[in-house]
Amino acid sequence: MVFDAIVAGAGIWGCTVARTLADGGKRVLVLEKRAAVGGNVRCETDPETGIEVHLYGSHIFHTGIDEVWGFMRRFTEFNGYQHKVLARYGGKTYFLPLGLALVNQFYGIDLKPEELPAFIAKEAGKTCAEPSNFEEQAISFIGRPLYEAFIREYTRKQWGTDPRNLSADVIRRLPVRASYDVNYFPDWRQGIPLDGYNAVFDRMLDHPGIEVRCSAEFRLDDPEFAPSAERPVFYSGPVDELFGYRFGHLPWRSLRFERERAAVKDFQGTSVVNYTGAEVDFTRIHEFKHYHPENRGAMEAPSTIICREYPKAWKPGDEPYYPVDNQASRELLAKYRAEAAKVPGLVVGGRLGEYKYYDMDKSVARALETAKAAC
Ligand code: UDP
């Protein structure tokens, strides 16, 4: 087949771009360096129990964007799973996010919804007018005791640095609610693909206009796949890797997952428990069977698959997970973006390419926008 476009990297961004281009009549070659498509959303089924194991940490699809939900629903039905996260701290278990359930339990009080904001404001005390870092922002949101219990050490583990060195933006991800709503995400359009994530990517790429080659790495200096105005390349790997790290490495946080089969039917009673104190090095434990309550066989199986998540600094060869947003990384990113802009037909996107802390739905939204503009 003669191709009109190349998609390098078959994660959720790349697959969405490929499908949208193909729907628009383009012939698309997808190159994926791993042995299988799906990027970090890739899963595998445990043969013993039928549990869907998320290989790169828990992925819960949730969105407030109609178009994204409509797009995903073309390829899968979602189960009714609504994500809840619990936190272990000081020998007790709390419901996140920070809301009435957690605050009342933590302080041993019984606030009503309308009383929570004033209580939190009092706890927050006098804080600086314009919080300039993560810690100041967090304390101005929730006060010091809650910050120290649920945020400070978790964040230190997650980012490998004192929270005072982090940008205030990261904490804006964490909701505070004046209610007993313990859904972690505010989006009611939420769930796990009924027959698993892998099937979603297979269906997205199942189109006569798409050819997929796995274990095929894209390189900018490979003349066979060179981008041009006539045959663009949509690349979603790390942008610094694309240019041979010529200005240096963009900093990432990486993760190490320690997977274990526990010989109990239910290890922790829920899918994710955060460990917010400093007494353990991991940040959370995932228990995957809880993502598919409709899969009765897996739920009733006598064992369960759990996974401890240990954050670590990224070094070459590790998987990049979280971009580290600071002044130095922004400057470095600007240099790589300028390089990319010089290459006609090269479009860089996705969490790795854009170096942005995107949830899955934001990647899909960006991909739809990018691909539609190219059709
Ligand atoms: N966070 C925290 N305590 C928690 C959960 C999150 O301090 O129990 C902070 C932490 O700094 C983290 C950020 O909030 O990096 C965003 O958390 P989220 O759960 O959204 O991260 P993700 O699931 O994407 O890793």
Tab-separated table of C-alpha atoms and ligand atoms in Angstrom:
chain	number	residue	atom	x	y	z
A	1	MET	CA	0.000	0.000	0.000
A	2	VAL	CA	1.130	3.562	-0.671
A	3	PHE	CA	0.636	5.577	2.477
A	4	ASP	CA	-0.674	9.108	2.953
A	5	ALA	CA	0.465	9.305	6.573
A	6	ILE	CA	2.609	7.526	9.129
A	7	VAL	CA	1.682	7.209	12.761
A	8	ALA	CA	4.710	6.440	14.920
A	9	GLY	CA	3.632	5.078	18.293
A	10	ALA	CA	0.372	3.190	18.839
A	11	GLY	CA	-0.735	4.465	22.237
A	12	ILE	CA	-4.123	6.044	22.710
A	13	TRP	CA	-3.070	9.249	20.905
A	14	GLY	CA	-1.537	7.419	17.934
A	15	CYS	CA	-4.420	4.972	17.555
A	16	THR	CA	-6.954	7.819	17.644
A	17	VAL	CA	-4.994	9.761	15.027
A	18	ALA	CA	-4.654	6.676	12.806
A	19	ARG	CA	-8.348	5.841	12.973
A	20	THR	CA	-9.492	9.408	12.377
A	21	LEU	CA	-7.199	9.769	9.374
A	22	ALA	CA	-8.399	6.427	7.985
A	23	ASP	CA	-12.029	7.438	8.511
A	24	GLY	CA	-11.165	10.551	6.520
A	25	GLY	CA	-10.010	8.399	3.590
A	26	LYS	CA	-6.258	8.378	4.224
A	27	ARG	CA	-4.075	5.291	3.983
A	28	VAL	CA	-2.118	5.058	7.198
A	29	LEU	CA	0.937	3.078	8.273
A	30	VAL	CA	1.239	2.584	12.037
A	31	LEU	CA	4.709	1.840	13.395
A	32	GLU	CA	4.927	0.625	16.969
A	33	LYS	CA	8.251	-0.120	18.595
A	34	ARG	CA	6.796	-2.499	21.180
A	35	ALA	CA	5.540	-5.959	20.267
A	36	ALA	CA	1.912	-4.880	20.730
A	37	VAL	CA	-0.250	-1.778	20.354
A	38	GLY	CA	-1.952	0.152	23.172
A	39	GLY	CA	1.007	1.989	24.722
A	40	ASN	CA	0.812	2.204	28.481
A	41	VAL	CA	-2.855	1.300	28.460
A	42	ARG	CA	-1.885	-2.230	27.438
A	43	CYS	CA	-3.295	-5.012	29.603
A	44	GLU	CA	-2.904	-8.741	29.899
A	45	THR	CA	-5.311	-11.370	31.137
A	46	ASP	CA	-4.138	-13.522	34.001
A	47	PRO	CA	-4.671	-17.072	32.701
A	48	GLU	CA	-5.421	-18.488	36.146
A	49	THR	CA	-8.166	-16.098	37.231
A	50	GLY	CA	-9.224	-14.137	34.130
A	51	ILE	CA	-8.257	-10.866	35.837
A	52	GLU	CA	-7.390	-8.035	33.438
A	53	VAL	CA	-3.997	-6.781	34.626
A	54	HIS	CA	-3.059	-3.210	33.671
A	55	LEU	CA	0.612	-3.604	32.801
A	56	TYR	CA	1.563	0.029	33.350
A	57	GLY	CA	-0.583	0.940	36.329
A	58	SER	CA	-4.313	1.525	36.654
A	59	HIS	CA	-6.101	3.183	33.764
A	60	ILE	CA	-9.651	4.367	34.284
A	61	PHE	CA	-11.358	6.002	31.367
A	62	HIS	CA	-13.282	9.118	32.344
A	63	THR	CA	-14.219	12.210	30.430
A	64	GLY	CA	-16.331	15.335	30.427
A	65	ILE	CA	-15.916	15.728	26.668
A	66	ASP	CA	-18.891	14.504	24.621
A	67	GLU	CA	-16.924	14.023	21.434
A	68	VAL	CA	-14.302	11.898	23.169
A	69	TRP	CA	-16.914	9.717	24.834
A	70	GLY	CA	-18.719	9.304	21.498
A	71	PHE	CA	-15.472	8.315	19.798
A	72	MET	CA	-14.535	5.730	22.422
A	73	ARG	CA	-18.037	4.256	22.435
A	74	ARG	CA	-17.649	3.375	18.769
A	75	PHE	CA	-15.076	0.811	19.856
A	76	THR	CA	-16.302	-0.423	23.194
A	77	GLU	CA	-19.016	-0.543	25.756
A	78	PHE	CA	-17.933	0.551	29.218
A	79	ASN	CA	-18.870	-1.216	32.410
A	80	GLY	CA	-20.348	0.914	35.165
A	81	TYR	CA	-17.138	1.156	37.173
A	82	GLN	CA	-16.773	4.465	39.060
A	83	HIS	CA	-13.305	5.034	40.468
A	84	LYS	CA	-12.833	5.412	44.199
A	85	VAL	CA	-9.460	5.789	45.894
A	86	LEU	CA	-8.802	5.037	49.517
A	87	ALA	CA	-5.895	6.296	51.578
A	88	ARG	CA	-4.050	4.496	54.359
A	89	TYR	CA	-2.601	6.824	56.925
A	90	GLY	CA	-1.662	6.282	60.577
A	91	GLY	CA	-3.157	2.781	60.639
A	92	LYS	CA	-6.550	3.953	59.352
A	93	THR	CA	-8.271	3.879	55.985
A	94	TYR	CA	-9.943	6.990	54.562
A	95	PHE	CA	-11.945	7.783	51.468
A	96	LEU	CA	-10.324	10.228	49.076
A	97	PRO	CA	-10.736	12.775	47.664
A	98	LEU	CA	-10.573	15.384	50.372
A	99	GLY	CA	-14.218	15.892	51.258
A	100	LEU	CA	-16.713	15.421	54.062
A	101	ALA	CA	-16.007	11.705	54.554
A	102	LEU	CA	-12.266	12.215	54.983
A	103	VAL	CA	-12.375	15.468	56.950
A	104	ASN	CA	-15.024	14.241	59.406
A	105	GLN	CA	-13.192	10.979	59.983
A	106	PHE	CA	-9.776	12.597	60.265
A	107	TYR	CA	-10.839	15.250	62.777
A	108	GLY	CA	-13.513	13.104	64.490
A	109	ILE	CA	-16.182	15.718	63.780
A	110	ASP	CA	-19.494	15.821	61.920
A	111	LEU	CA	-19.497	18.781	59.566
A	112	LYS	CA	-22.367	19.448	57.195
A	113	PRO	CA	-21.670	20.425	53.575
A	114	GLU	CA	-22.155	24.157	54.151
A	115	GLU	CA	-19.771	24.063	57.126
A	116	LEU	CA	-16.827	22.503	55.311
A	117	PRO	CA	-15.489	25.555	53.410
A	118	ALA	CA	-15.307	27.698	56.584
A	119	PHE	CA	-13.673	24.862	58.506
A	120	ILE	CA	-11.072	24.319	55.805
A	121	ALA	CA	-10.454	28.054	55.505
A	122	LYS	CA	-9.819	28.237	59.260
A	123	GLU	CA	-7.436	25.277	59.048
A	124	ALA	CA	-5.691	26.853	56.085
A	125	GLY	CA	-5.141	29.907	58.285
A	126	LYS	CA	-3.247	32.809	56.905
A	127	THR	CA	-1.474	31.743	53.760
A	128	CYS	CA	0.415	33.730	51.202
A	129	ALA	CA	-1.695	35.679	48.724
A	130	GLU	CA	-0.283	34.003	45.651
A	131	PRO	CA	0.953	30.450	46.374
A	132	SER	CA	4.186	30.010	44.477
A	133	ASN	CA	4.783	26.301	44.916
A	134	PHE	CA	3.007	23.013	45.508
A	135	GLU	CA	3.253	23.117	49.314
A	136	GLU	CA	1.939	26.665	49.624
A	137	GLN	CA	-0.864	25.902	47.218
A	138	ALA	CA	-1.808	22.718	49.062
A	139	ILE	CA	-1.800	24.355	52.506
A	140	SER	CA	-3.862	27.244	51.183
A	141	PHE	CA	-6.397	24.679	49.903
A	142	ILE	CA	-6.645	22.327	52.863
A	143	GLY	CA	-4.536	23.455	55.821
A	144	ARG	CA	-1.407	21.938	57.288
A	145	PRO	CA	-2.707	18.844	59.165
A	146	LEU	CA	-4.457	17.371	56.113
A	147	TYR	CA	-1.538	18.344	53.912
A	148	GLU	CA	0.947	16.578	56.159
A	149	ALA	CA	-1.202	13.451	56.469
A	150	PHE	CA	-2.325	12.927	52.894
A	151	ILE	CA	-0.223	14.984	50.565
A	152	ARG	CA	3.291	15.820	51.683
A	153	GLU	CA	4.877	12.367	51.891
A	154	TYR	CA	2.891	10.897	49.006
A	155	THR	CA	4.031	13.785	46.853
A	156	ARG	CA	7.624	13.478	48.033
A	157	LYS	CA	7.576	9.781	47.074
A	158	GLN	CA	5.826	10.431	43.794
A	159	TRP	CA	8.052	13.265	42.623
A	160	GLY	CA	11.266	12.408	44.483
A	161	THR	CA	11.655	15.967	45.733
A	162	ASP	CA	10.418	18.265	48.462
A	163	PRO	CA	6.949	19.558	47.478
A	164	ARG	CA	8.279	23.098	47.834
A	165	ASN	CA	10.290	22.460	44.656
A	166	LEU	CA	7.182	21.548	42.658
A	167	SER	CA	4.849	23.716	40.664
A	168	ALA	CA	1.479	24.563	42.195
A	169	ASP	CA	-0.223	23.087	39.102
A	170	VAL	CA	0.170	19.435	40.101
A	171	ILE	CA	-2.063	19.805	43.168
A	172	ARG	CA	-4.831	21.374	41.098
A	173	ARG	CA	-5.498	17.818	39.897
A	174	LEU	CA	-6.634	16.852	43.361
A	175	PRO	CA	-10.274	17.738	44.006
A	176	VAL	CA	-11.692	19.010	47.335
A	177	ARG	CA	-15.431	18.461	47.723
A	178	ALA	CA	-17.971	19.755	50.206
A	179	SER	CA	-19.963	16.526	49.969
A	180	TYR	CA	-19.806	12.795	50.627
A	181	ASP	CA	-19.238	12.155	46.924
A	182	VAL	CA	-16.255	9.847	46.988
A	183	ASN	CA	-15.968	9.357	43.250
A	184	TYR	CA	-12.380	10.250	42.482
A	185	PHE	CA	-13.226	11.817	39.139
A	186	PRO	CA	-16.072	14.268	38.606
A	187	ASP	CA	-17.004	12.782	35.211
A	188	TRP	CA	-20.062	10.556	35.136
A	189	ARG	CA	-18.919	9.271	31.744
A	190	GLN	CA	-16.541	6.766	33.168
A	191	GLY	CA	-15.745	3.078	33.165
A	192	ILE	CA	-13.523	0.276	32.026
A	193	PRO	CA	-13.995	-1.252	28.558
A	194	LEU	CA	-16.247	-4.239	29.040
A	195	ASP	CA	-14.049	-6.644	27.127
A	196	GLY	CA	-10.780	-4.994	28.097
A	197	TYR	CA	-8.548	-2.210	26.801
A	198	ASN	CA	-6.615	-4.295	24.280
A	199	ALA	CA	-9.771	-5.021	22.305
A	200	VAL	CA	-10.442	-1.275	22.018
A	201	PHE	CA	-7.128	-0.648	20.287
A	202	ASP	CA	-7.526	-3.678	18.045
A	203	ARG	CA	-10.918	-2.375	16.903
A	204	MET	CA	-9.656	1.172	16.424
A	205	LEU	CA	-6.919	-0.070	14.130
A	206	ASP	CA	-9.131	-2.584	12.327
A	207	HIS	CA	-9.765	-0.540	9.190
A	208	PRO	CA	-8.911	-1.304	5.545
A	209	GLY	CA	-6.971	1.964	5.376
A	210	ILE	CA	-4.648	1.067	8.270
A	211	GLU	CA	-1.601	-1.197	8.259
A	212	VAL	CA	0.050	-1.906	11.615
A	213	ARG	CA	3.672	-2.953	12.058
A	214	CYS	CA	4.751	-3.831	15.583
A	215	SER	CA	8.346	-4.144	16.784
A	216	ALA	CA	9.066	-1.399	14.250
A	217	GLU	CA	10.810	1.654	15.594
A	218	PHE	CA	10.465	4.984	13.833
A	219	ARG	CA	13.634	6.990	13.314
A	220	LEU	CA	13.784	10.425	11.886
A	221	ASP	CA	16.864	9.606	9.801
A	222	ASP	CA	15.256	6.566	8.152
A	223	PRO	CA	14.614	7.700	4.543
A	224	GLU	CA	11.850	5.096	4.075
A	225	PHE	CA	9.604	6.886	6.573
A	226	ALA	CA	10.834	10.460	6.312
A	227	PRO	CA	8.086	13.016	7.016
A	228	SER	CA	7.110	15.438	4.293
A	229	ALA	CA	4.281	17.835	3.578
A	230	GLU	CA	2.766	15.138	1.306
A	231	ARG	CA	3.191	12.303	3.813
A	232	PRO	CA	3.171	13.591	7.384
A	233	VAL	CA	4.435	11.625	10.355
A	234	PHE	CA	2.420	11.744	13.586
A	235	TYR	CA	4.927	10.876	16.285
A	236	SER	CA	4.058	10.219	19.918
A	237	GLY	CA	7.310	8.987	21.443
A	238	PRO	CA	9.479	11.194	23.664
A	239	VAL	CA	10.431	14.303	21.716
A	240	ASP	CA	13.993	14.375	23.120
A	241	GLU	CA	14.572	10.779	21.997
A	242	LEU	CA	13.452	11.706	18.472
A	243	PHE	CA	16.321	14.169	18.254
A	244	GLY	CA	18.896	11.868	19.836
A	245	TYR	CA	18.824	13.830	23.131
A	246	ARG	CA	20.944	16.465	21.418
A	247	PHE	CA	20.157	19.144	24.023
A	248	GLY	CA	20.043	16.707	26.944
A	249	HIS	CA	17.385	14.563	28.582
A	250	LEU	CA	13.975	15.890	29.516
A	251	PRO	CA	13.377	14.850	33.139
A	252	TRP	CA	10.724	12.203	33.783
A	253	ARG	CA	9.474	10.282	36.740
A	254	SER	CA	9.379	6.587	36.159
A	255	LEU	CA	7.676	3.775	38.043
A	256	ARG	CA	8.560	0.285	39.134
A	257	PHE	CA	5.678	-2.128	39.539
A	258	GLU	CA	5.953	-5.089	41.850
A	259	ARG	CA	3.254	-7.541	40.897
A	260	GLU	CA	2.177	-10.364	43.131
A	261	ARG	CA	-0.474	-13.067	43.229
A	262	ALA	CA	-2.033	-12.979	46.686
A	263	ALA	CA	-3.641	-16.202	47.847
A	264	VAL	CA	-6.829	-14.501	49.008
A	265	LYS	CA	-10.047	-13.788	47.182
A	266	ASP	CA	-9.927	-10.094	48.031
A	267	PHE	CA	-6.741	-8.390	49.215
A	268	GLN	CA	-7.902	-4.841	49.974
A	269	GLY	CA	-11.578	-4.650	49.034
A	270	THR	CA	-11.087	-1.982	46.372
A	271	SER	CA	-9.032	-1.230	43.274
A	272	VAL	CA	-6.577	1.407	44.585
A	273	VAL	CA	-5.309	2.231	48.052
A	274	ASN	CA	-2.846	5.112	48.398
A	275	TYR	CA	-0.232	4.887	51.143
A	276	THR	CA	0.218	8.499	52.071
A	277	GLY	CA	2.803	8.146	54.849
A	278	ALA	CA	6.591	7.822	54.733
A	279	GLU	CA	6.700	4.364	56.390
A	280	VAL	CA	6.515	2.540	53.025
A	281	ASP	CA	8.331	3.432	49.804
A	282	PHE	CA	5.463	2.620	47.478
A	283	THR	CA	2.708	5.117	46.762
A	284	ARG	CA	-0.193	2.762	46.124
A	285	ILE	CA	-1.412	-0.776	45.718
A	286	HIS	CA	-3.590	-1.684	42.748
A	287	GLU	CA	-5.886	-4.692	42.883
A	288	PHE	CA	-7.098	-5.233	39.373
A	289	LYS	CA	-10.060	-7.569	39.803
A	290	HIS	CA	-12.112	-4.697	41.248
A	291	TYR	CA	-12.114	-2.925	37.882
A	292	HIS	CA	-14.445	-5.580	36.492
A	293	PRO	CA	-17.117	-6.320	39.081
A	294	GLU	CA	-19.194	-7.795	36.242
A	295	ASN	CA	-16.546	-10.491	35.689
A	296	ARG	CA	-17.927	-12.857	38.320
A	297	GLY	CA	-15.374	-15.571	37.564
A	298	ALA	CA	-12.462	-13.261	38.345
A	299	MET	CA	-14.202	-11.724	41.361
A	300	GLU	CA	-14.854	-15.137	42.874
A	301	ALA	CA	-11.420	-16.585	42.027
A	302	PRO	CA	-9.555	-17.733	45.152
A	303	SER	CA	-6.554	-15.532	44.354
A	304	THR	CA	-6.043	-11.944	43.274
A	305	ILE	CA	-3.393	-9.929	41.454
A	306	ILE	CA	-2.023	-6.914	43.265
A	307	CYS	CA	0.663	-4.491	42.282
A	308	ARG	CA	2.720	-2.126	44.411
A	309	GLU	CA	3.768	1.059	42.656
A	310	TYR	CA	7.207	2.520	43.430
A	311	PRO	CA	8.064	5.874	41.882
A	312	LYS	CA	11.660	6.419	40.817
A	313	ALA	CA	13.825	8.801	38.843
A	314	TRP	CA	13.931	8.100	35.128
A	315	LYS	CA	17.169	7.017	33.497
A	316	PRO	CA	17.744	5.990	29.876
A	317	GLY	CA	16.093	2.637	29.265
A	318	ASP	CA	13.299	3.204	31.820
A	319	GLU	CA	9.705	3.887	30.829
A	320	PRO	CA	8.878	7.597	31.087
A	321	TYR	CA	5.602	8.191	32.983
A	322	TYR	CA	5.265	11.682	34.420
A	323	PRO	CA	6.862	14.795	32.931
A	324	VAL	CA	8.628	16.883	35.579
A	325	ASP	CA	7.400	20.400	35.068
A	326	ASN	CA	9.927	23.060	36.099
A	327	GLN	CA	11.709	26.020	34.569
A	328	ALA	CA	14.627	23.950	33.265
A	329	SER	CA	12.397	21.307	31.660
A	330	ARG	CA	10.226	23.998	30.040
A	331	GLU	CA	13.290	25.604	28.486
A	332	LEU	CA	14.582	22.269	27.230
A	333	LEU	CA	11.178	21.372	25.843
A	334	ALA	CA	11.038	24.673	23.963
A	335	LYS	CA	14.323	23.790	22.251
A	336	TYR	CA	13.044	20.376	21.143
A	337	ARG	CA	9.758	21.885	19.971
A	338	ALA	CA	11.699	24.389	17.877
A	339	GLU	CA	13.641	21.488	16.305
A	340	ALA	CA	10.422	19.616	15.560
A	341	ALA	CA	8.883	22.696	13.965
A	342	LYS	CA	11.762	22.810	11.471
A	343	VAL	CA	10.878	19.373	10.039
A	344	PRO	CA	8.153	19.681	7.384
A	345	GLY	CA	5.347	17.185	7.912
A	346	LEU	CA	6.365	16.227	11.455
A	347	VAL	CA	3.593	16.398	14.048
A	348	VAL	CA	4.528	15.547	17.641
A	349	GLY	CA	1.788	14.700	20.139
A	350	GLY	CA	0.569	12.599	23.041
A	351	ARG	CA	1.726	12.565	26.653
A	352	LEU	CA	5.316	11.704	25.747
A	353	GLY	CA	5.552	13.859	22.642
A	354	GLU	CA	3.969	16.936	24.176
A	355	TYR	CA	5.573	16.283	27.569
A	356	LYS	CA	2.239	16.951	29.239
A	357	TYR	CA	0.504	15.228	32.145
A	358	TYR	CA	-2.534	14.208	30.063
A	359	ASP	CA	-5.269	11.832	31.138
A	360	MET	CA	-6.401	9.414	28.451
A	361	ASP	CA	-9.384	11.506	27.393
A	362	LYS	CA	-7.249	14.610	26.894
A	363	SER	CA	-4.947	12.587	24.639
A	364	VAL	CA	-7.935	11.438	22.609
A	365	ALA	CA	-9.265	15.009	22.396
A	366	ARG	CA	-5.897	16.342	21.204
A	367	ALA	CA	-5.573	13.482	18.717
A	368	LEU	CA	-9.031	14.084	17.241
A	369	GLU	CA	-8.242	17.768	16.829
A	370	THR	CA	-4.862	17.060	15.230
A	371	ALA	CA	-6.097	14.370	12.857
A	372	LYS	CA	-9.207	16.257	11.753
A	373	ALA	CA	-7.043	19.248	10.880
A	374	ALA	CA	-4.994	16.943	8.623
A	375	CYS	CA	-7.954	15.368	6.788
B	1	UDP	N1	-1.580	13.234	45.709
B	1	UDP	C1	-1.287	13.154	47.062
B	1	UDP	N2	-1.871	12.183	47.820
B	1	UDP	C2	-2.719	11.272	47.291
B	1	UDP	C3	-3.024	11.345	45.905
B	1	UDP	C4	-2.417	12.327	45.133
B	1	UDP	O1	-0.513	13.935	47.559
B	1	UDP	O2	-3.203	10.394	48.044
B	1	UDP	C5	-0.939	14.314	44.895
B	1	UDP	C6	0.408	13.881	44.350
B	1	UDP	O3	1.277	14.995	44.352
B	1	UDP	C7	0.078	13.470	42.932
B	1	UDP	C8	-1.043	14.437	42.554
B	1	UDP	O4	-1.751	14.649	43.776
B	1	UDP	O5	1.176	13.591	42.070
B	1	UDP	C9	-1.985	13.919	41.467
B	1	UDP	O6	-2.545	12.687	41.877
B	1	UDP	P1	-3.362	11.723	40.920
B	1	UDP	O7	-3.962	10.652	41.773
B	1	UDP	O8	-4.261	12.546	40.073
B	1	UDP	O9	-2.201	11.116	40.012
B	1	UDP	P2	-2.125	9.921	38.963
B	1	UDP	O10	-3.218	8.943	39.254
B	1	UDP	O11	-2.196	10.538	37.609
B	1	UDP	O12	-0.782	9.349	39.244
